[in-house]
Every structure is written in structure tokens, then in C-alpha cells.
Amino acid sequence: MIKKPAPQPSENLVQDQFLTVLSREEALARFEAALFPRAIAGEPRRLADALGFALSEDITAPIDVPPFDRSNVDGFAVRSADLVSASEAAPVRLKINGEVIACGVAPARPVLSGTATPIATGGPLPRGADAIVMVEHTQPSGVRAIEVRRAASPGQLVSYAGSDIARGEALLRAGTIVGSREIGMLAACGIAEVMVARKPRVAVISTGDELVQPGEALRPAAIYDTNGAIVTAAINENGGDARFIGAIPDDEAALEGAMRKALANCDMLVLSGGTSKGAGDISHRIIGRLGQPGIIAHGVALKPGKPLCLAVCDGKPVVILPGFPTSAMFTFHDMIVPVLRRLAALPPRPDAKVTAKVPVRIASELGRTEFVMVSLVEGADGLIAYPGGKGSGAITSFAQADGFLKIDALADQMPARTQAEVTLVTPHVRVPDLVIVGSHCTGLDLVTAKLSHAGLTVRSIAVGSLGGLAAAKRGECDLAPIHLFDDSSETYNRPFLSDGLELVPGWRRMQGVVFRKGDVRFEGKTIEEAVRSALADPACIMVNRNQGAGTRILIDRLLGEARPDGYWNQPRSHNAVAAAVAQHRADWGMTIAPVADASGLGFIPLAEEHYDFALVKARKQRPAVQAFLDALASEEARAALTKAGFRPAQFRRHT
Ligand code: AMP
Ligand code: MG
């Protein structure tokens, strides 16, 4: 006898769901099969309000356009038979009838043989007439008569009733997107209202105790609700009518209430967050109670986006996007947009693709189709696709990418120099005029502002000094901002350059110890005294910097052999050090003066760091590079840098 396994407690249930990870294609196929085919709900709309909607019914022309035979020119309505013999040598004289047919005037008198009636462009052809003679081809001939010196064929310069659109003809088909041209055809037929596919109403709910709406103050440990705003906008961009409900805390009863209400009022529900295996992840457990068949896929072999959950509750799609903004947006565009557009009766979004070379090896997880967001820049021989380095937690990974490339589930990497197919997330490739790859500094924006205002596009890709230097050596960028300290020569940057690169001095950034104002261990002390008192206090915690950072070398020199608490906390940026101190996770660290100032922290200066540019000589004459060098040398930029706390280097412009 086979024993039935006992029902699992809920924690195991969650694990079970993740054990059945579907491929991306299988998940999408099951989701679509559970939703389609379905009838598209139509609604009447005034012509002016129908722009961008899909017609939900075929439209048949109710009248002929034009509604009558009409003249194409200013001239005379005639009988062509009268003019058969007309020529330069033998002009034919026609008497002018006593009416003028202007636009909008219905003719009252027939054109009898030997007569002509003046008619305006668009005027209705009078009875008896079968052709129009242009006014330029006639001459006045005495009182109320004209001479015609060339023959006219029947139908000449006449548009017949229904020749444009014939009554009963299929004017527009269901599914056509109403644009200005369609509106023109409908207006010509006198149609004031059309039936269009009603936009699906889509409720949007963010989940998480940590979420705060933009516009409100950020409490400690909270973050702004990014997904709510971006998902709402992306739904509206793809034919939906989004209703943002808000961010609901991780409370099962509250969330279930909000989900039920949303489903009662809307055609579809999109949540984000709470779909992984964490303790607070409850949204997917609620779905099972909301309608049949419930969850269709939970766990998709997709990166980013593995925890994506797809469900159908009594005919309505319910989706839980992963919480991380880039995962949420990527899965939304890849898996949800196709379904949403079908619900809205819109055609699939056209996928624009380009081929680009990947400059570096990209590692990938076996068994999951991996999508890598990339930025495109123009290389010496074609496009180059830089992988975004920030991961799926970063909103900019998606929002600043030009497109993405795909690494097959069966591959564990994409080798450097692969020619990869890139699917664009913007309608056009915007190859930037100036490409800066390397270390990022807020001072950089002060210099490039001028270029942007002059209409030049600048792409700055933050990969750190060493990454930038490597890109510059491969000739993949115009400039690489670097701040690398050479221990043996005790100088910055220059020792790291190779052939083909030239050093352009940038600015100096004062490095120093940062602390919370009022902390007596640091306030008013020299740097040596400050470090001594920090080391003397076992409760004092530091925040370090990553290996390879110029700042790290300074810290190690100050510390000598000491390894105080916090030494192994090694964030990668000046801002992260300031945040750690400001938020009391650490008491001191080393950062640059402008960053300390911006965070309202105390600062003891130590030494200046050199932030310079490795310029790729071969690209120096490019107009955008010249514009950058001009901007860097300009009084305006130097003043802005100084104001922000940087010290511009002695750089004078020479080409
Ligand atoms: P979760 O799946 O709820 O555990 O979320 C995963 C990560 O995404 C967490 O770091 C959340 O703080 C973050 N996250 C969840 N929802 C949002 C949101 N609406 N906006 C920004 N980040 C979010
Ligand atoms: Mg959460």
C-alpha cells in the first residue's frame, strides 16, 4: 500500500513551489493558454478620444466619398461631345450658363449642348455635364461666352461619387490602431464615434514594510517605492489603464483585503515584492484563495527574475513581479507586456535588434536564461555592448540601458569579443557622441553639463578606474577618468598610461577622515590624533574601502598594523563611506570633502587625490572630445568644480 505523504507545513509549501521552476517559454505558454482566446470588451469613443486605441469591430463605409461627382479644378463643366472637334485652328465657342457652382452649392441648371457652367474645385457636377475644362485652357469670347481650343475626354478632371471610398466597403478592420490617418477616413465618412477595445484596468500594488511613497520623508531603513511608479507607467505605455493602489505592508490580512478589492474592480492585478522564500513573502500564498486555477508558474528559469509568479484567478491575470526594480522591470517587459498588449488588443511590440561586440567576458549561471542589460557605444568597427555592472537591485541597470542581450541557459559564460544580438529597450539606438568609461565623480557632471546643453549626448559608464583604463587601452571609449595611486613612484595616474593614451589633468579631491560632527574623538584633532583616539577606543568602529582604491592605500598607511573593528567592511564608493558614518553603522572612515559636506559630516583633510582623464589619442580630434576639453578648461566649469569643493588642476587648453 502506498502511504500518502502528510500535508506539509506552509514553509515547505513555499519550497515546493520553487522546486518546479519552469523555462521562460513554458511559463509564458501556460500563462497565455490560461488567458486566451477571450472576447475583447469594446466601448464607444468619440473620434477625438479614440487616438491610440484598437478598433474592436470592423467598420463599413456608410456613404460614398465623395458623395457626388465633383470637379477636381477651377474651370467649366461641359459636355465632352461639344468639344470633339476643338483645336487651336478651330476653337469651339460655348455660351456661359447663368449660375456659378461654388463649393457647397447644389447646381440648379443643366448644361445643355453648346453651353458651359463655371465651377470651382470640389463643386458638384451639374446635370448634363460629363467633363471639366480648366479655366487656363479657355478664353473669354464676347459677352457671356468662352472659346475652347482643345478637345475634352469624357470624365476629364471629374472625381466620381464613391471613387475614394465606396459605400459598403470595409473601411477599417478590428484591431487597427486609430491614428490620425484612420481618424481622417472616419471623419470623411461622417463617423463621429467608434467602438474600440476598452483598455484593461490594471491594479498595481507594491508590497513591503520598508516602502515609502515618493514625496514623503524617508524613515531609517526605508526605501522609496520605485516599482509602484515604474510599473504603473509601463502599464500605461502598453495599452493598459493602470490604477496604483499603493504600497501595502507585509501583513497577510491587509494584503489579502487589498488584493480582493483590486480584483473586484479591475481586469488584472500586478504586485511586486514578496515572491521569494523570505519570511515576509506572503502575496503568493494569498493568490490560491482568490480564484481558479490560481498559480500557473512560480519560479522561472530566468535571470533576472527567477521568483516571478504568474497566476490566473477566475479569468483575471494576477502577476507578482520580483521586488528588485530591475528584475521587476525586466520580467514585466519580457513576460507581462505580451499578455497585457493582447488583453488591450494591441499588436505585439516590435522588437528592434542590433548586433554589437561584447568587450568583456560575462559569467552566467548554468540552467537559467540570463538577460544582461547593456549600454551601446560606437567602437572603431561597429557597436560595442557594455554590460551594466550594478545588478538587478539597481533601478539604473534597466532605466539607463539601451537594450539587453541573452545568454543561453546551457552556457556558463559569454566570451569576450562575442558578436551578440542586442534587443533594444528604446525605439532607436542612441549612440552617444562622447563615451566616458571609468571612475565616476559628481564633478564630471559639472563639466559635461555644457556638452549636454549644446546638444551632444554623453554616456558615462561607471566601471572603476582599472576597468576604464582597460576600455581606453582597447580604444572603446574617448576618455577614462582614473584616480590610481602608484605606490613606488608615489604619483597618481601617469605611471598607469600606455602607448596611445594621453593624460588630461582633471581635478583634485581632498581626502580625509569623516566623522559625525560633535564626536569628541575626532572634532578639532589632527588626523594622527584622530586615528590614535579611534584606535584607543574599542567601541569605535571604522568603515574601510575596497582593495585597489586610491583611498584604501591612504587608510592602510594611517593604520599601519592595526586592524580595528570595521576594517573588513569595504564598500566601493565615497558615498557609501559617508552613508555608513551618517547612519551610525560606523564612526569614521575616509572619503572626499564634497561628499562629507553633502552628508553634513565633519571632515579632517589628509591629502589630495588626483582625478584625471586617460584620453585615447586616436579619438582626440572627434568634435565631442574637443568640446569636452574646451569645457574642462572653461572658467565656467572650473568655477563650478571649485564651488562643489574640488580643485581644478592647472590645465590649459592646447590641441
Ligand atoms: P522582496 O521580494 O519583497 O523580498 O523584495 C526584494 C527586494 O526588492 C528587497 O530589497 C525590497 O526592499 C526590494 N523592493 C521590493 N519592492 C520594492 C519596490 N516597490 N520598490 C523598490 N524596491 C523594492
Ligand atoms: Mg518585500
XYZ file of C-alpha atoms and ligand atoms in Angstrom:
679
model
C 0.000 0.000 0.000
C 1.259 3.454 -0.862
C 1.281 5.850 2.014
C 0.150 9.364 1.208
C 2.619 11.968 2.432
C 1.259 14.108 5.233
C 0.334 17.684 4.296
C 3.379 19.913 4.519
C 3.523 22.949 6.761
C 3.497 26.217 4.898
C 7.257 26.761 4.904
C 7.776 23.571 2.947
C 4.973 24.526 0.601
C 6.927 27.581 -0.465
C 9.981 25.421 -1.077
C 7.876 23.048 -3.180
C 6.749 25.806 -5.451
C 10.323 26.756 -6.166
C 11.248 23.190 -6.988
C 9.143 23.364 -10.141
C 10.997 26.089 -11.940
C 9.678 26.416 -15.492
C 11.572 27.590 -18.530
C 10.693 31.091 -19.665
C 8.951 29.750 -22.791
C 6.958 27.122 -20.904
C 5.818 29.623 -18.254
C 4.691 32.132 -20.873
C 2.928 29.452 -22.930
C 0.979 28.179 -19.886
C 0.062 31.723 -18.844
C -1.224 32.617 -22.311
C -3.091 29.317 -22.645
C -4.959 30.057 -19.402
C -5.982 33.524 -20.643
C -6.629 33.298 -24.379
C -8.610 33.257 -26.577
C -11.005 35.664 -24.934
C -13.548 38.208 -26.127
C -12.296 41.761 -26.252
C -14.616 44.166 -24.431
C -15.493 47.189 -26.565
C -16.574 50.668 -25.614
C -17.791 53.614 -27.714
C -15.427 56.559 -28.043
C -15.731 59.927 -29.737
C -13.336 60.189 -32.645
C -11.113 62.728 -30.909
C -10.742 60.423 -27.889
C -10.089 57.272 -29.906
C -6.482 58.065 -30.800
C -4.175 55.162 -29.986
C -6.997 52.721 -29.236
C -7.577 49.493 -31.151
C -10.869 49.198 -33.029
C -12.940 46.395 -31.579
C -15.182 45.981 -34.651
C -14.842 46.192 -38.427
C -16.141 49.477 -39.792
C -18.077 49.604 -43.080
C -18.300 52.843 -45.050
C -21.825 54.249 -44.542
C -21.655 56.647 -47.513
C -19.847 57.254 -50.781
C -16.829 59.585 -50.637
C -17.052 61.887 -52.471
C -20.832 61.798 -52.100
C -21.327 63.233 -55.644
C -19.359 63.596 -58.907
C -17.159 66.619 -58.392
C -14.741 68.851 -60.218
C -11.030 68.495 -59.497
C -10.142 72.009 -60.718
C -11.457 75.526 -61.213
C -12.949 75.647 -64.703
C -16.107 74.958 -66.705
C -18.461 71.993 -66.614
C -19.069 70.945 -70.249
C -20.413 68.211 -72.460
C -17.336 66.490 -73.947
C -19.265 65.748 -77.152
C -19.395 69.530 -77.851
C -15.585 69.719 -77.928
C -14.699 66.694 -80.075
C -13.501 68.903 -82.941
C -11.944 71.708 -80.826
C -8.345 72.681 -81.710
C -6.026 75.701 -81.920
C -7.115 76.204 -85.517
C -10.801 75.588 -84.885
C -11.809 76.784 -81.398
C -15.319 75.936 -80.182
C -17.458 78.684 -78.696
C -19.657 77.828 -75.655
C -22.261 80.079 -74.051
C -21.916 80.503 -70.261
C -24.901 79.384 -68.186
C -26.302 81.802 -65.628
C -25.017 80.164 -62.457
C -21.650 79.625 -60.764
C -21.144 76.354 -58.886
C -19.061 77.154 -55.868
C -18.162 74.528 -53.205
C -21.245 73.644 -51.233
C -23.635 74.913 -53.935
C -26.009 72.381 -55.427
C -26.369 73.092 -59.195
C -29.824 74.201 -60.303
C -29.446 74.324 -64.109
C -28.461 71.661 -66.593
C -25.553 72.037 -69.010
C -27.219 71.908 -72.398
C -25.348 71.291 -75.641
C -23.268 74.347 -76.609
C -23.077 75.694 -73.060
C -20.681 75.633 -70.084
C -21.157 76.368 -66.354
C -18.358 77.939 -64.267
C -17.403 75.529 -61.470
C -14.977 75.683 -58.533
C -12.664 72.889 -57.349
C -14.837 70.494 -55.355
C -18.098 71.757 -56.878
C -20.754 69.139 -57.794
C -21.070 68.316 -61.480
C -24.356 69.695 -62.918
C -26.823 67.574 -64.864
C -25.791 67.051 -68.498
C -22.090 67.776 -67.963
C -19.560 64.917 -68.206
C -16.187 66.718 -68.166
C -14.375 69.765 -66.815
C -12.232 72.164 -68.856
C -9.581 74.049 -66.862
C -10.028 77.782 -66.786
C -6.456 78.137 -68.140
C -7.474 76.345 -71.333
C -10.317 78.772 -72.196
C -10.568 82.341 -73.374
C -13.363 84.846 -72.891
C -15.186 85.397 -76.166
C -17.518 88.396 -76.179
C -20.377 88.662 -73.719
C -21.006 85.543 -71.578
C -19.178 83.080 -73.791
C -15.820 81.261 -73.907
C -13.653 79.706 -76.570
C -12.111 76.279 -76.023
C -9.103 75.254 -78.153
C -8.644 71.634 -77.197
C -10.852 68.533 -77.037
C -12.070 67.127 -73.703
C -12.458 63.429 -72.966
C -15.492 62.174 -71.033
C -14.755 62.134 -67.290
C -11.848 64.552 -67.666
C -10.992 66.223 -64.335
C -14.013 64.666 -62.624
C -13.931 62.519 -59.440
C -16.958 60.241 -59.422
C -19.120 59.529 -56.398
C -17.607 56.719 -54.295
C -14.301 56.733 -56.175
C -12.426 57.492 -52.926
C -14.465 55.339 -50.549
C -17.446 53.322 -51.748
C -20.482 52.869 -49.512
C -20.474 49.322 -48.079
C -16.707 48.940 -48.468
C -14.727 47.642 -45.461
C -13.206 50.870 -44.251
C -11.150 49.684 -41.259
C -10.703 46.299 -39.648
C -11.000 45.367 -35.981
C -7.587 45.566 -34.322
C -6.477 48.592 -36.328
C -4.846 51.181 -34.086
C -6.575 54.506 -34.550
C -4.072 57.116 -35.711
C -4.549 60.453 -37.423
C -4.908 58.771 -40.837
C -7.668 56.465 -39.627
C -9.379 59.416 -37.971
C -9.277 61.183 -41.361
C -11.020 58.293 -43.111
C -13.655 58.037 -40.406
C -14.302 61.778 -40.473
C -14.662 61.730 -44.293
C -17.451 59.199 -43.855
C -19.134 61.316 -41.192
C -18.428 58.823 -38.395
C -18.274 60.602 -35.027
C -17.947 57.615 -32.702
C -16.267 54.221 -32.954
C -16.184 51.055 -30.894
C -12.700 50.477 -29.511
C -11.182 47.861 -27.260
C -11.575 49.047 -23.696
C -8.200 49.440 -22.030
C -7.772 46.713 -19.448
C -7.912 48.225 -15.954
C -4.815 47.037 -14.157
C -4.428 47.420 -10.399
C -0.863 47.939 -9.156
C 0.161 47.083 -5.602
C 3.637 47.335 -4.112
C 4.331 45.199 -1.056
C 6.792 45.676 1.759
C 7.057 47.223 5.221
C 10.082 49.181 4.011
C 8.346 51.164 1.270
C 7.669 54.905 1.380
C 5.928 56.842 -1.409
C 7.920 59.494 -3.293
C 7.196 62.921 -1.805
C 7.206 61.580 1.750
C 10.178 61.672 4.116
C 12.389 58.582 4.163
C 12.494 56.932 7.599
C 15.587 54.998 8.736
C 15.971 51.691 6.851
C 13.146 52.602 4.479
C 13.396 52.975 0.699
C 11.224 54.715 -1.841
C 8.654 52.634 -3.667
C 10.192 52.507 -7.131
C 8.193 49.665 -8.603
C 4.805 51.275 -7.971
C 5.621 54.254 -10.161
C 7.542 52.454 -12.893
C 5.085 49.549 -13.237
C 2.153 51.971 -13.384
C 3.850 53.942 -16.164
C 4.879 50.811 -18.077
C 1.285 49.513 -17.977
C 0.010 52.790 -19.401
C 2.729 52.659 -22.066
C 1.459 49.288 -23.194
C -2.242 49.865 -23.597
C -3.404 49.383 -20.012
C -5.258 51.747 -17.722
C -3.220 51.466 -14.539
C -4.692 52.144 -11.101
C -1.984 52.457 -8.478
C -3.408 51.258 -5.171
C -0.332 51.959 -3.018
C 2.283 50.096 -1.018
C 0.782 47.585 1.394
C 2.832 46.392 4.386
C 3.718 42.704 4.685
C 0.545 41.918 6.593
C -1.400 38.962 5.267
C -4.887 40.227 6.170
C -4.270 43.750 4.905
C -2.748 42.480 1.675
C -5.497 39.953 1.055
C -8.106 42.684 1.555
C -6.339 44.974 -0.912
C -5.908 42.185 -3.471
C -9.580 41.148 -3.296
C -10.766 44.720 -3.681
C -8.397 45.317 -6.607
C -9.566 42.160 -8.391
C -13.210 43.115 -7.899
C -12.654 46.483 -9.599
C -10.034 45.664 -12.205
C -9.280 43.249 -15.053
C -5.761 42.428 -13.954
C -3.560 42.743 -10.865
C 0.183 43.350 -10.809
C 2.033 43.169 -7.487
C 5.703 43.471 -6.773
C 7.776 42.051 -3.946
C 7.063 39.264 -1.510
C 7.518 36.478 -4.018
C 10.765 34.942 -2.803
C 11.146 32.494 0.030
C 11.645 35.101 2.765
C 9.585 35.136 5.960
C 7.583 38.193 4.921
C 6.808 36.837 1.472
C 3.083 36.265 1.598
C 1.495 37.553 -1.611
C 1.845 34.254 -3.454
C 0.197 32.365 -0.573
C -2.868 34.599 -0.823
C -3.353 34.002 -4.551
C -4.500 30.426 -4.010
C -7.569 31.755 -2.176
C -8.564 34.330 -4.780
C -9.882 32.195 -7.636
C -9.292 29.345 -10.063
C -6.948 27.976 -11.328
C -4.561 30.087 -9.193
C -0.793 29.924 -9.605
C 0.370 28.845 -13.064
C 4.101 29.395 -12.633
C 6.107 30.366 -9.604
C 9.805 30.281 -10.309
C 11.002 30.817 -13.861
C 14.456 29.859 -15.126
C 15.201 33.453 -15.854
C 17.832 35.875 -14.641
C 16.985 38.445 -13.500
C 13.541 37.448 -12.359
C 13.552 33.882 -11.040
C 10.855 34.432 -8.357
C 8.305 35.738 -10.891
C 4.854 34.388 -10.106
C 2.120 34.093 -12.762
C -1.459 33.282 -11.831
C -4.985 33.437 -13.186
C -7.847 33.952 -10.740
C -11.278 33.365 -12.258
C -10.145 34.592 -15.658
C -8.128 37.567 -14.421
C -4.342 37.588 -14.674
C -2.509 38.132 -11.386
C 1.232 38.688 -11.513
C 3.793 39.075 -8.747
C 6.934 40.715 -10.023
C 10.212 40.250 -8.149
C 10.917 43.068 -5.692
C 14.219 44.316 -7.103
C 13.376 47.084 -9.557
C 15.478 45.863 -12.472
C 14.186 42.300 -12.041
C 10.660 43.690 -11.835
C 11.026 45.771 -14.981
C 12.823 43.129 -16.945
C 10.249 40.416 -16.231
C 7.442 42.895 -16.794
C 8.716 43.766 -20.257
C 9.662 40.246 -21.189
C 6.740 38.215 -19.833
C 3.877 40.572 -18.929
C 3.872 43.105 -21.768
C 2.976 40.454 -24.413
C -0.045 39.399 -22.339
C -1.092 42.954 -21.499
C -0.947 44.006 -25.147
C -3.085 41.033 -26.145
C -5.632 41.993 -23.471
C -5.611 45.542 -24.859
C -5.992 44.201 -28.445
C -2.691 45.837 -29.388
C -0.236 44.146 -31.765
C 2.969 42.723 -30.254
C 5.570 45.371 -29.591
C 8.106 45.366 -32.400
C 11.475 44.122 -31.188
C 14.286 46.179 -32.652
C 17.605 44.323 -32.630
C 21.193 45.285 -33.370
C 24.452 43.353 -33.342
C 27.201 44.556 -31.013
C 30.527 43.283 -29.724
C 30.773 42.430 -26.026
C 34.163 43.748 -24.829
C 34.491 41.639 -21.691
C 33.670 38.078 -20.654
C 30.298 37.796 -18.932
C 29.896 34.929 -16.478
C 26.475 33.306 -16.347
C 24.628 30.787 -14.227
C 24.067 27.403 -15.855
C 20.432 26.407 -16.226
C 18.914 29.879 -16.338
C 18.361 32.018 -19.389
C 20.233 35.144 -18.434
C 19.462 38.599 -19.731
C 22.176 41.190 -19.373
C 21.348 44.866 -19.629
C 23.830 46.704 -21.854
C 24.778 50.225 -22.885
C 25.757 50.718 -26.511
C 28.679 52.806 -27.686
C 30.247 53.253 -31.121
C 33.559 51.394 -31.485
C 36.146 51.577 -34.268
C 34.389 48.779 -36.156
C 30.757 48.736 -35.080
C 28.733 48.880 -31.911
C 30.054 47.772 -28.531
C 27.717 46.499 -25.803
C 28.844 47.241 -22.248
C 27.172 45.079 -19.626
C 25.645 47.123 -16.820
C 27.569 46.312 -13.664
C 25.051 47.189 -10.996
C 22.872 44.098 -10.815
C 19.153 43.625 -10.563
C 18.748 45.648 -7.367
C 19.677 48.824 -9.191
C 16.990 50.807 -10.963
C 19.573 52.319 -13.324
C 20.544 48.867 -14.634
C 17.280 48.864 -16.532
C 16.467 52.540 -16.785
C 19.778 53.602 -18.340
C 20.335 50.594 -20.565
C 19.875 50.713 -24.328
C 18.966 47.065 -24.531
C 19.746 43.575 -23.336
C 21.459 40.501 -24.620
C 20.600 36.919 -23.870
C 22.881 34.178 -22.579
C 21.511 30.741 -23.197
C 20.517 28.578 -20.213
C 23.105 25.992 -21.300
C 26.031 28.418 -21.388
C 28.082 29.334 -18.327
C 29.547 32.449 -19.934
C 29.642 34.728 -22.932
C 33.272 35.031 -24.021
C 34.857 38.440 -24.577
C 34.561 39.755 -28.143
C 31.352 37.824 -28.855
C 29.192 39.447 -31.508
C 25.883 39.397 -29.653
C 22.364 40.260 -30.676
C 21.032 43.128 -28.563
C 17.293 43.712 -28.210
C 16.706 47.414 -27.801
C 14.559 48.716 -24.965
C 14.372 52.128 -26.594
C 12.933 52.504 -30.083
C 16.217 53.779 -31.550
C 19.901 53.233 -30.947
C 21.180 56.445 -29.460
C 24.895 56.147 -29.973
C 26.425 58.799 -27.723
C 28.748 61.491 -29.065
C 31.139 61.177 -26.126
C 31.870 57.993 -24.221
C 33.435 58.160 -20.770
C 34.231 54.821 -19.123
C 35.893 54.579 -15.743
C 35.548 56.007 -12.286
C 32.575 58.215 -11.643
C 32.746 61.550 -9.843
C 29.988 64.072 -9.267
C 32.414 66.694 -10.602
C 32.202 65.037 -14.011
C 28.589 66.106 -14.390
C 29.619 69.729 -13.870
C 31.937 69.519 -16.886
C 29.670 67.541 -19.198
C 26.648 69.756 -18.429
C 27.866 72.213 -21.056
C 28.085 69.497 -23.710
C 24.588 68.269 -22.949
C 23.239 71.789 -23.212
C 24.953 72.081 -26.617
C 23.020 69.018 -27.793
C 25.856 66.488 -27.548
C 24.986 63.197 -25.910
C 27.373 61.977 -23.259
C 27.420 58.413 -21.963
C 29.266 57.853 -18.736
C 29.720 54.216 -17.738
C 30.986 53.697 -14.200
C 33.263 50.665 -14.080
C 36.007 51.987 -11.766
C 39.476 53.278 -12.655
C 41.002 49.951 -13.713
C 38.011 48.969 -15.852
C 38.099 52.364 -17.525
C 41.804 52.126 -18.213
C 41.314 48.707 -19.837
C 38.494 50.083 -22.017
C 40.681 53.030 -23.050
C 43.544 50.686 -23.964
C 41.136 48.740 -26.175
C 40.032 52.033 -27.730
C 36.420 51.544 -26.674
C 35.911 54.954 -25.120
C 37.061 58.516 -25.609
C 38.133 59.181 -22.053
C 38.714 57.097 -18.954
C 38.537 59.001 -15.660
C 41.042 57.449 -13.257
C 42.425 58.062 -9.778
C 45.101 55.423 -9.360
C 47.952 55.868 -6.913
C 51.281 54.304 -7.779
C 52.946 53.248 -4.556
C 56.527 53.060 -5.856
C 56.626 56.451 -7.574
C 54.140 57.987 -5.129
C 52.339 59.676 -8.007
C 48.868 59.464 -9.408
C 47.720 58.141 -12.774
C 50.612 58.889 -15.147
C 52.516 55.633 -14.413
C 49.433 53.673 -15.476
C 49.200 55.065 -19.027
C 50.394 53.100 -22.045
C 51.027 53.968 -25.693
C 48.046 55.515 -27.375
C 46.875 57.203 -24.183
C 47.464 60.752 -23.048
C 46.870 62.205 -19.587
C 44.452 65.117 -19.336
C 44.599 66.668 -15.867
C 41.191 66.820 -14.223
C 40.816 67.998 -10.654
C 41.966 67.278 -7.144
C 39.707 65.846 -4.469
C 40.627 66.351 -0.833
C 40.656 63.050 1.001
C 40.261 62.984 4.706
C 38.715 61.425 7.763
C 34.985 61.770 8.027
C 33.050 61.649 11.319
C 29.783 62.844 12.821
C 30.027 66.472 13.936
C 30.435 66.778 17.686
C 32.221 63.430 18.122
C 34.981 64.431 20.580
C 37.185 61.557 19.439
C 37.664 63.467 16.154
C 36.430 67.043 16.488
C 39.251 69.607 16.377
C 42.013 66.983 16.126
C 44.785 66.467 13.605
C 44.468 63.353 11.523
C 47.118 61.487 13.527
C 45.446 62.400 16.830
C 42.069 61.415 15.478
C 43.243 57.985 14.320
C 45.051 57.451 17.635
C 41.937 58.184 19.655
C 39.837 55.970 17.357
C 42.248 53.062 17.836
C 42.338 53.651 21.589
C 38.552 53.221 21.875
C 37.495 49.562 21.435
C 33.889 50.670 20.852
C 34.889 52.807 17.896
C 34.001 51.250 14.516
C 35.569 52.248 11.210
C 34.462 51.765 7.619
C 37.192 50.837 5.152
C 37.432 50.956 1.334
C 37.903 48.220 -1.233
C 41.342 46.902 -2.225
C 42.665 48.803 -5.231
C 41.003 52.077 -4.333
C 43.414 55.007 -4.030
C 41.696 55.849 -0.764
C 42.486 52.384 0.629
C 46.206 52.980 0.267
C 45.913 56.128 2.395
C 43.912 54.280 5.051
C 46.391 51.405 5.253
C 49.230 53.847 5.729
C 47.394 55.545 8.587
C 46.536 52.252 10.293
C 49.868 50.515 9.939
C 49.460 47.075 11.518
C 46.225 47.957 13.329
C 43.029 46.122 12.301
C 40.243 47.921 14.192
C 36.628 46.813 14.247
C 35.049 47.571 10.842
C 38.275 47.039 8.862
C 36.633 44.293 6.802
C 33.660 46.436 5.873
C 34.929 47.552 2.467
C 32.383 49.429 0.363
C 33.320 50.601 -3.104
C 32.453 54.291 -3.097
C 32.986 57.581 -1.330
C 29.228 57.932 -0.866
C 28.886 54.554 0.852
C 31.543 55.555 3.415
C 29.703 58.796 4.217
C 26.358 56.959 4.486
C 27.826 54.388 6.904
C 29.091 57.142 9.194
C 25.973 59.321 8.908
C 23.760 56.328 9.737
C 25.866 55.282 12.763
C 26.944 51.953 11.258
C 30.482 53.251 11.594
C 32.105 56.161 13.433
C 34.806 57.106 10.978
C 36.165 56.392 7.542
C 37.921 58.124 4.692
C 36.104 59.943 1.923
C 36.385 63.117 -0.154
C 35.462 66.563 1.152
C 32.499 67.307 -1.205
C 30.840 64.039 -0.192
C 31.427 64.667 3.523
C 29.970 68.174 3.131
C 26.918 66.946 1.271
C 26.190 64.498 4.112
C 26.640 67.189 6.795
C 29.603 65.343 8.341
C 32.783 66.583 9.998
C 35.997 66.309 7.968
C 39.743 66.339 8.693
C 41.728 66.827 5.465
C 44.649 64.495 4.713
C 45.846 64.511 1.113
C 44.639 65.381 -2.329
C 43.661 62.675 -4.738
C 44.175 63.295 -8.454
C 41.164 62.625 -10.639
C 42.440 62.789 -14.238
C 41.479 61.502 -17.656
C 43.219 58.933 -19.828
C 42.444 60.237 -23.311
C 42.500 57.844 -26.261
C 44.774 59.734 -28.689
C 43.187 58.199 -31.779
C 39.861 59.773 -30.811
C 41.177 63.149 -29.756
C 40.041 65.008 -32.868
C 36.419 63.935 -32.529
C 34.248 67.040 -32.114
C 32.736 65.835 -28.842
C 36.196 65.163 -27.365
C 37.300 68.652 -28.374
C 34.121 70.049 -26.826
C 34.894 68.167 -23.609
C 38.444 69.525 -23.459
C 37.079 73.037 -24.072
C 34.523 72.586 -21.320
C 37.142 71.243 -18.906
C 39.337 74.296 -19.481
C 36.454 76.773 -19.325
C 36.222 79.267 -16.487
C 32.612 78.216 -16.047
C 33.426 74.567 -15.313
C 36.397 75.468 -13.144
C 34.205 77.765 -11.070
C 31.518 75.089 -10.735
C 34.097 72.493 -9.678
C 35.586 74.859 -7.119
C 32.156 75.672 -5.736
C 31.435 71.958 -5.314
C 34.648 71.504 -3.293
C 37.027 70.241 -5.998
C 40.274 71.914 -7.001
C 40.661 72.064 -10.786
C 44.140 71.085 -11.965
C 46.327 73.520 -13.864
C 45.053 72.537 -17.245
C 45.318 74.892 -20.170
C 43.742 74.080 -23.462
C 46.035 73.206 -26.372
C 45.050 70.904 -29.202
P 11.065 41.005 -1.709
O 10.845 40.096 -2.862
O 9.804 41.614 -1.206
O 11.850 40.343 -0.640
O 11.940 42.201 -2.266
C 13.241 42.031 -2.736
C 13.992 43.338 -2.693
O 13.339 44.303 -3.532
C 14.034 43.986 -1.322
O 15.305 44.570 -1.167
C 12.975 45.046 -1.366
O 13.234 46.125 -0.496
C 13.053 45.484 -2.810
N 11.749 46.009 -3.229
C 10.572 45.383 -3.090
N 9.570 46.136 -3.558
C 10.127 47.297 -3.982
C 9.591 48.480 -4.553
N 8.288 48.633 -4.774
N 10.455 49.480 -4.875
C 11.774 49.328 -4.652
N 12.337 48.225 -4.136
C 11.525 47.211 -3.777
Mg 9.193 42.538 0.443
